[in-house]
Short mmCIF file of C-alpha atoms in Angstrom, two decimals:
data_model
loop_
_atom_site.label_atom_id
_atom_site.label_comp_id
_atom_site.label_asym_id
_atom_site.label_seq_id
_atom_site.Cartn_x
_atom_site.Cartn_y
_atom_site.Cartn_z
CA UNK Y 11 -65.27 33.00 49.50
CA UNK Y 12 -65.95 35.19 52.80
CA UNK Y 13 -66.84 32.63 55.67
CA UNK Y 14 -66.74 32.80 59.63
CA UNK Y 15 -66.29 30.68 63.04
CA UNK Y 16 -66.77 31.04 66.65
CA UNK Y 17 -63.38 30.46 68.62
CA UNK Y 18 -64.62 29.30 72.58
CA UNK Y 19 -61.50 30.51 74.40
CA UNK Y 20 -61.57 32.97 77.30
CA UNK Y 21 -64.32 35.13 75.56
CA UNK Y 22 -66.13 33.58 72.80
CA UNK Y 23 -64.48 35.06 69.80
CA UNK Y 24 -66.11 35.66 66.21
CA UNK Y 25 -63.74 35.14 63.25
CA UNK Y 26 -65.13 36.64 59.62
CA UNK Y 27 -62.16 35.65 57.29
CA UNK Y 28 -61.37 35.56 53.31
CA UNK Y 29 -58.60 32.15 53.90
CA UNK Y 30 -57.79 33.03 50.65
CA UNK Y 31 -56.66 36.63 51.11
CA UNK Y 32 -55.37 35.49 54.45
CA UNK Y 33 -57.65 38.63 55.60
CA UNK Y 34 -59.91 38.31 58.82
CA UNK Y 35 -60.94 40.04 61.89
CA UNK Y 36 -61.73 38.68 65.55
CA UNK Y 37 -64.80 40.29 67.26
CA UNK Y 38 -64.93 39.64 71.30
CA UNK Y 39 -68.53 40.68 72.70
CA UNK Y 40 -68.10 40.18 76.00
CA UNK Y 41 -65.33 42.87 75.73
CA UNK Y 42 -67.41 45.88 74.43
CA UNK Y 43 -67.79 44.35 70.97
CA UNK Y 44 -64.17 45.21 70.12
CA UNK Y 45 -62.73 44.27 67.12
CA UNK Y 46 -59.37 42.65 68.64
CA UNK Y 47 -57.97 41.80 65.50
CA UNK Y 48 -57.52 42.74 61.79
CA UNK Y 49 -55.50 41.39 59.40
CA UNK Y 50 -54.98 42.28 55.61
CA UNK Y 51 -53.62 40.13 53.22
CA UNK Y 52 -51.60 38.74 56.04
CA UNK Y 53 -50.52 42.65 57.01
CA UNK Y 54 -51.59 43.13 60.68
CA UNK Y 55 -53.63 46.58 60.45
CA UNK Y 56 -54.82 46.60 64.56
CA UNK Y 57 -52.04 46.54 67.25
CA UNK Y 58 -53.37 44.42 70.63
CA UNK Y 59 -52.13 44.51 74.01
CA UNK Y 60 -53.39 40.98 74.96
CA UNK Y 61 -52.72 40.87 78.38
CA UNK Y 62 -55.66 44.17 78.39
CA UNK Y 63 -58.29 41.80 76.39
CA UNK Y 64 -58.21 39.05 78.82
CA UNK Y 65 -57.81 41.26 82.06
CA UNK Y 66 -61.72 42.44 82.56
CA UNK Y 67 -60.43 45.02 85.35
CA UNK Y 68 -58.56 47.11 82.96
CA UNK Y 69 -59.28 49.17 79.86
CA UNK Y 70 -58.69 47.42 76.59
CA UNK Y 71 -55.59 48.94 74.99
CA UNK Y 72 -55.62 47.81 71.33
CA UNK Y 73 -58.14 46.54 68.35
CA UNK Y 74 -61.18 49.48 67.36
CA UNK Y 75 -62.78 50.44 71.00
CA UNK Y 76 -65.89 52.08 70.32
CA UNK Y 77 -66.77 55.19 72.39
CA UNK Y 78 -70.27 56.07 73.21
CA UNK Y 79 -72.51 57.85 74.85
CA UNK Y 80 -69.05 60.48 74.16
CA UNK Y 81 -66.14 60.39 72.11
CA UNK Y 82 -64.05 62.05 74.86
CA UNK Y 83 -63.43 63.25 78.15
CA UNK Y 84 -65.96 66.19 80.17
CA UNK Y 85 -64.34 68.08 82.48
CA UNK Y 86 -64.63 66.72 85.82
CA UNK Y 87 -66.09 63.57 84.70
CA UNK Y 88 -69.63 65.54 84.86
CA UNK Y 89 -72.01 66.99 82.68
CA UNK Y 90 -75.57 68.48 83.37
CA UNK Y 91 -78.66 67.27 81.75
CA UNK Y 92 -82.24 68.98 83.41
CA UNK Y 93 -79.81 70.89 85.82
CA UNK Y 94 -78.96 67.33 87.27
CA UNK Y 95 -75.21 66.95 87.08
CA UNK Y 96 -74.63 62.73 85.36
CA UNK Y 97 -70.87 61.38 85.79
CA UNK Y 98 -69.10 59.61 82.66
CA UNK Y 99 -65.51 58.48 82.54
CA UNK Y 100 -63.69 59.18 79.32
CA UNK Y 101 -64.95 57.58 76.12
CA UNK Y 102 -67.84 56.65 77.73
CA UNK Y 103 -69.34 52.94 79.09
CA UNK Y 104 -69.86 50.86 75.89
CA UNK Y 105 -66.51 49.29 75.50
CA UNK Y 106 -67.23 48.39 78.73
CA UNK Y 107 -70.94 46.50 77.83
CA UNK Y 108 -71.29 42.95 76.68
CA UNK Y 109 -72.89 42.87 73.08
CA UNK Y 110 -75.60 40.58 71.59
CA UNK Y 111 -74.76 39.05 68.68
CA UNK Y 112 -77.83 39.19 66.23
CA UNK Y 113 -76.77 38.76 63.01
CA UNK Y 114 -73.94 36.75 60.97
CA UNK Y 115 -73.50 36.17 57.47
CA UNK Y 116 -70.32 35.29 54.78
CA UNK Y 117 -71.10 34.89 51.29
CA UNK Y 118 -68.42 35.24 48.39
CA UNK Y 119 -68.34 38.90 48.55
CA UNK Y 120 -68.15 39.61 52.20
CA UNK Y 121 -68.84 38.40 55.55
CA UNK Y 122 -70.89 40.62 58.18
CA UNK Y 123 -72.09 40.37 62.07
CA UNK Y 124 -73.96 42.14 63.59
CA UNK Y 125 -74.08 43.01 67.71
CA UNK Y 126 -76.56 44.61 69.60
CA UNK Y 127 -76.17 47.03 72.80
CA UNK Y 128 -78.98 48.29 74.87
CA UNK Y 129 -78.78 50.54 78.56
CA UNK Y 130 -78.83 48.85 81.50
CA UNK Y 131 -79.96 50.21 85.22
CA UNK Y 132 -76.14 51.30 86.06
CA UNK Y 133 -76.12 52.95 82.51
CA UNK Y 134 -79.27 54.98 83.39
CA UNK Y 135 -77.39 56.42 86.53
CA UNK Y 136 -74.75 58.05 84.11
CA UNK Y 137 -76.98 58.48 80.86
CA UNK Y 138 -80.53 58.79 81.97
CA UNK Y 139 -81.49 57.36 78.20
CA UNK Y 140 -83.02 54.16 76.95
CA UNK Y 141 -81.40 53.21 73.59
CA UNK Y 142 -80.11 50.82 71.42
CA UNK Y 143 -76.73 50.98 69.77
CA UNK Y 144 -76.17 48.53 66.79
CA UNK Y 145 -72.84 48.08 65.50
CA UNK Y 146 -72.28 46.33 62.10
CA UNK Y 147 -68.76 45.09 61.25
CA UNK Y 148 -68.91 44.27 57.14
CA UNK Y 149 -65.34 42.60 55.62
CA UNK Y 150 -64.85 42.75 51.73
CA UNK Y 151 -61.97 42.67 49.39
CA UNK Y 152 -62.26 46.03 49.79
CA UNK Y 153 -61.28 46.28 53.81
CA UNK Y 154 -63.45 46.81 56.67
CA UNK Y 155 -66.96 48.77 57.19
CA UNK Y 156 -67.94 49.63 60.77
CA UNK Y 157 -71.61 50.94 60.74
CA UNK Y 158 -73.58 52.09 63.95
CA UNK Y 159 -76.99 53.01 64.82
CA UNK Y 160 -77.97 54.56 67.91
CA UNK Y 161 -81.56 54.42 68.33
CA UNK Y 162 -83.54 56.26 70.73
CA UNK Y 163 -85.97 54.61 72.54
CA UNK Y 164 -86.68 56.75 75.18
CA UNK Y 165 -89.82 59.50 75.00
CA UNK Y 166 -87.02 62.37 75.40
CA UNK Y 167 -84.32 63.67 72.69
CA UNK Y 168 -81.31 62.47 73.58
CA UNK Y 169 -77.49 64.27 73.37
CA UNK Y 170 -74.21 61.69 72.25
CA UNK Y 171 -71.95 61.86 70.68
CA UNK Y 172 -69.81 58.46 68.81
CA UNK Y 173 -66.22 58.03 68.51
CA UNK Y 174 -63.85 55.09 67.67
CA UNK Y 175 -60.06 54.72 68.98
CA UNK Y 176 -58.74 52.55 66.58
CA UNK Y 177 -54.93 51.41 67.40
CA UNK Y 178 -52.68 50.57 64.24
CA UNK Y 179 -50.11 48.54 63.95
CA UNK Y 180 -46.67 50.05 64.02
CA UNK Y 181 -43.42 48.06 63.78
CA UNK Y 182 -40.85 50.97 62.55
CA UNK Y 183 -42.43 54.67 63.59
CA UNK Y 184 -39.09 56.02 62.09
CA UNK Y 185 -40.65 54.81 58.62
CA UNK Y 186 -44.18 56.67 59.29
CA UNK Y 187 -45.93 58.90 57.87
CA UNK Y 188 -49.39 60.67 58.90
CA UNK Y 189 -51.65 62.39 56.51
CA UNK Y 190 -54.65 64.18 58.51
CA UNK Y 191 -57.09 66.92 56.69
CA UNK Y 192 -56.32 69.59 58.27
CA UNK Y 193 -53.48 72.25 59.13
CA UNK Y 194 -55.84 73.21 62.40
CA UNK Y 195 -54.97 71.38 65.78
CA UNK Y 196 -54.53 71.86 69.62
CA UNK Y 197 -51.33 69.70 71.44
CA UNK Y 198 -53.04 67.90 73.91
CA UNK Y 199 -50.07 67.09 75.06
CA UNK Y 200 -46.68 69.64 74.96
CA UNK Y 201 -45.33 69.11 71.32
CA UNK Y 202 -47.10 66.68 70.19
CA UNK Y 203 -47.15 68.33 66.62
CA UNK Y 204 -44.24 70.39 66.34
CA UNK Y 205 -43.68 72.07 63.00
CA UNK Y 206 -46.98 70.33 61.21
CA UNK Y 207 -45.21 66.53 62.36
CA UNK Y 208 -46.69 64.25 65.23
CA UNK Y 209 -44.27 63.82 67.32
CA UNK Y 210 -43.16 60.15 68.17
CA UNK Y 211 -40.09 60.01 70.07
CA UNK Y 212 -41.57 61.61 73.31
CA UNK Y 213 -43.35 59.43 76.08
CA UNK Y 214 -46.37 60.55 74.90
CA UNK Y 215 -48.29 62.44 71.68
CA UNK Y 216 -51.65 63.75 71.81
CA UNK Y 217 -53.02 65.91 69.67
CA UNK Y 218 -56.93 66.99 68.48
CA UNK Y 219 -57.41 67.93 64.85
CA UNK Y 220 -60.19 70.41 63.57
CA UNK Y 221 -61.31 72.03 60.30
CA UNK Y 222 -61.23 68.65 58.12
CA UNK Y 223 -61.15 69.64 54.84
CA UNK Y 224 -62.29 66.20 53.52
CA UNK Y 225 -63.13 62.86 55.47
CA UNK Y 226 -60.19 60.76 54.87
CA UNK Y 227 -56.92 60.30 56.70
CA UNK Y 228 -53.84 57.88 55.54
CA UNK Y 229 -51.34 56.17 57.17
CA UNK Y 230 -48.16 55.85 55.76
CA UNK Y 231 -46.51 52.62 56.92
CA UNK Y 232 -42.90 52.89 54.51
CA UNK Y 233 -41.46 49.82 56.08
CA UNK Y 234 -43.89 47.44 54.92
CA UNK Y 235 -44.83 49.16 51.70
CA UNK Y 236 -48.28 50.27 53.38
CA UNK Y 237 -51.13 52.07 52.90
CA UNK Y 238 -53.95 53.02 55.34
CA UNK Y 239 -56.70 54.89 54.69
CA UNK Y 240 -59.29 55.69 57.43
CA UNK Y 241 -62.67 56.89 55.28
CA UNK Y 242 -65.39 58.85 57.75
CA UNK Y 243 -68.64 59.88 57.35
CA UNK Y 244 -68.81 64.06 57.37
CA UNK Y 245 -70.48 63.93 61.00
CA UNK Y 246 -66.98 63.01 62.15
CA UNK Y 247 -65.48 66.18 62.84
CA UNK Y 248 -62.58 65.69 64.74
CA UNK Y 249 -59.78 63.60 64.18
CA UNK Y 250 -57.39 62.83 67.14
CA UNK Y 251 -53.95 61.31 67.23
CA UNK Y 252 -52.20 59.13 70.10
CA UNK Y 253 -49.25 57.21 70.60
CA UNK Y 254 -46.93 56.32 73.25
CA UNK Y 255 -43.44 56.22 72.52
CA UNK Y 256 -42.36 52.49 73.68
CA UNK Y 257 -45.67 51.09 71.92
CA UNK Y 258 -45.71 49.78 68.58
CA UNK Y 259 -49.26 51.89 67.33
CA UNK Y 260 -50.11 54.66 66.51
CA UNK Y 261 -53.58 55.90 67.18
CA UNK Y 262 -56.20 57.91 64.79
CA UNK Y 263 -59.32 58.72 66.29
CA UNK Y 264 -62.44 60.09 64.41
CA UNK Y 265 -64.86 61.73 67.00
CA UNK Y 266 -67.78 63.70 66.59
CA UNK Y 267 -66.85 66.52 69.45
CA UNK Y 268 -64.16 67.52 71.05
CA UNK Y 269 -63.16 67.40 74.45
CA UNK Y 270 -65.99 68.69 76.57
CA UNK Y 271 -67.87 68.10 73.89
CA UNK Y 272 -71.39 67.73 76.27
CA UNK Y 273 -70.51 71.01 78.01
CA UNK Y 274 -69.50 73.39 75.54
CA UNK Y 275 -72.19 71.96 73.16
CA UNK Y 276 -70.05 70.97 70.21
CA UNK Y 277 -70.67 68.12 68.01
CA UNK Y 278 -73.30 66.62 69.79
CA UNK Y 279 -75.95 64.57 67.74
CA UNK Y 280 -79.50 65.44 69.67
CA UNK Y 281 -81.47 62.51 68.59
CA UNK Y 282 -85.35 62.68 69.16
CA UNK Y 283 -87.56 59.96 70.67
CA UNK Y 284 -88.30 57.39 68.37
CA UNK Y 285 -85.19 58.19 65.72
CA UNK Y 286 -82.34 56.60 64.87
CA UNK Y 287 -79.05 57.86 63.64
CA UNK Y 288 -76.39 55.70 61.46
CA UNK Y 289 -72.72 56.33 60.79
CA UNK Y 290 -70.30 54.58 59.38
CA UNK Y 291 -66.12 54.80 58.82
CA UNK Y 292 -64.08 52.38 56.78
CA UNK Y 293 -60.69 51.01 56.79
CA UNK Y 294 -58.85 50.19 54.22
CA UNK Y 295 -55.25 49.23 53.47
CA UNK Y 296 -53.40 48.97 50.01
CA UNK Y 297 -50.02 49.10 49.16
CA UNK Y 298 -47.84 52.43 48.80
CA UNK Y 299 -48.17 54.00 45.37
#
């Protein structure tokens, strides 16, 4: 039986657990609607720099941040929309929002919340959009669903473009092994992938993946006898990986564009007034076969 509780500590916290399974995950509105936690079959799946969650002056580093109105960074923080030039900081403003929770439900096959984000006047001055992004977090013996809509309600089409930056749980990188679709990359940072192998013994590893050739990517986790795979829906065209080398995670990113994305026109979603556009990715984690 799926069921679920509020925690009231710093930030309320929603729990949606399966106490048998010892599986769960810990949602924090107030904090961009982030799942902080995840935890299968007592495994821990998402890495969490806690001092980040409770700090409200810092970026969270840790749990799924969701990244919208872009997936990425523009160069110079700018992009042009009617000639006007609009500043966003990387990975856009939502993680940044407080979310309305609208919906909860458990049941014995899964338990779901929904949470609600709309713009605000300081989000007009960087995206000059009214909308409505819904996010829908769904947990099942089968792992975790994470579902958004981004509705338009503005009376002009609008350009985004989604991401997620999910962080996963490393204890032994020595013991890891990534599994991306796709031979075709750029090193975002100087050998990150050096002979088709991200690189985890420098300071830092960035690298952006193109040319999927299907939508799933696994993570190898030898050490504990684990198996992650990261399902995305075909609109997810980019797949980016990030660690830093003293950190225990290891991050895989699905984004619609690339960097840029707004400037050189790639992978953006132009939504028309009125419309709505869902998406979803899934997480699941099994043991190595």
């Amino acid at each position: 039986m799926f069921t679920y509780q509020i925690k009231k500590e710093k930030f309320t916290t929603y729990v949606l657990q399966h106490a048998s399974q010892n599986s769960y995950i810990e949602i924090v509105p107030e904090r961009g609607a982030i799942i902080s936690s995840y935890f299968h079959q007592n495994q821990q799946i998402f890495y969490m720099d806690q001092e980040t969650l409770v700090d409200e002056s810092t970026n969270i580093r840790g749990g799924n941040p969701i990244l919208f109105p872009i997936s990425s960074y523009l160069e110079n923080e700018t992009y042009y929309y009617n000639d006007a030039p609009y500043q966003l900081k990387q990975h856009g403003f939502v993680r940044q929002l407080i979310a309305k929770v609208t919906a909860i439900e458990a049941n014995q096959h899964y338990a779901a919340i929904t949470l609600d984000f709309t713009h605000t006047e300081a989000t007009l001055e960087r995206f000059p959009f009214q909308f409505k992004l819904t996010m829908k977090y769904t947990l099942n013996e089968n792992g975790l669903s994470i579902q958004a809509t981004v509705n338009n309600l503005d009376d002009k089409t609008m350009p985004f473009y989604l991401g997620y930056h999910p962080y996963f749980y490393v204890a032994d990188k020595q013991a890891l092994e990534l599994q991306v679709p796709s031979s075709h990359y750029n090193n975002m940072v100087s050998n990150s992938m050096v002979d088709g192998k991200f690189q985890l013994n420098q300071t830092e590893s960035n690298a952006i993946f193109d040319q999927l050739e299907n939508n799933q990517c696994h993570i190898l986790d030898h050490a504990r006898d684990l198996k992650i795979t990261l399902t995305s829906d075909d609109v997810f065209q980019y797949i980016v990986l990030w660690a830093l080398q003293e950190k225990p995670f290891v991050c895989v990113e699905p984004w619609m564009a690339p960097v840029n994305g707004m400037n050189v026109n790639k992978g953006v979603q132009y939504l028309e007034a009125g419309r709505q556009h869902t998406s979803t990715i899934h997480i699941a984690a099994t043991t190595i076969d």
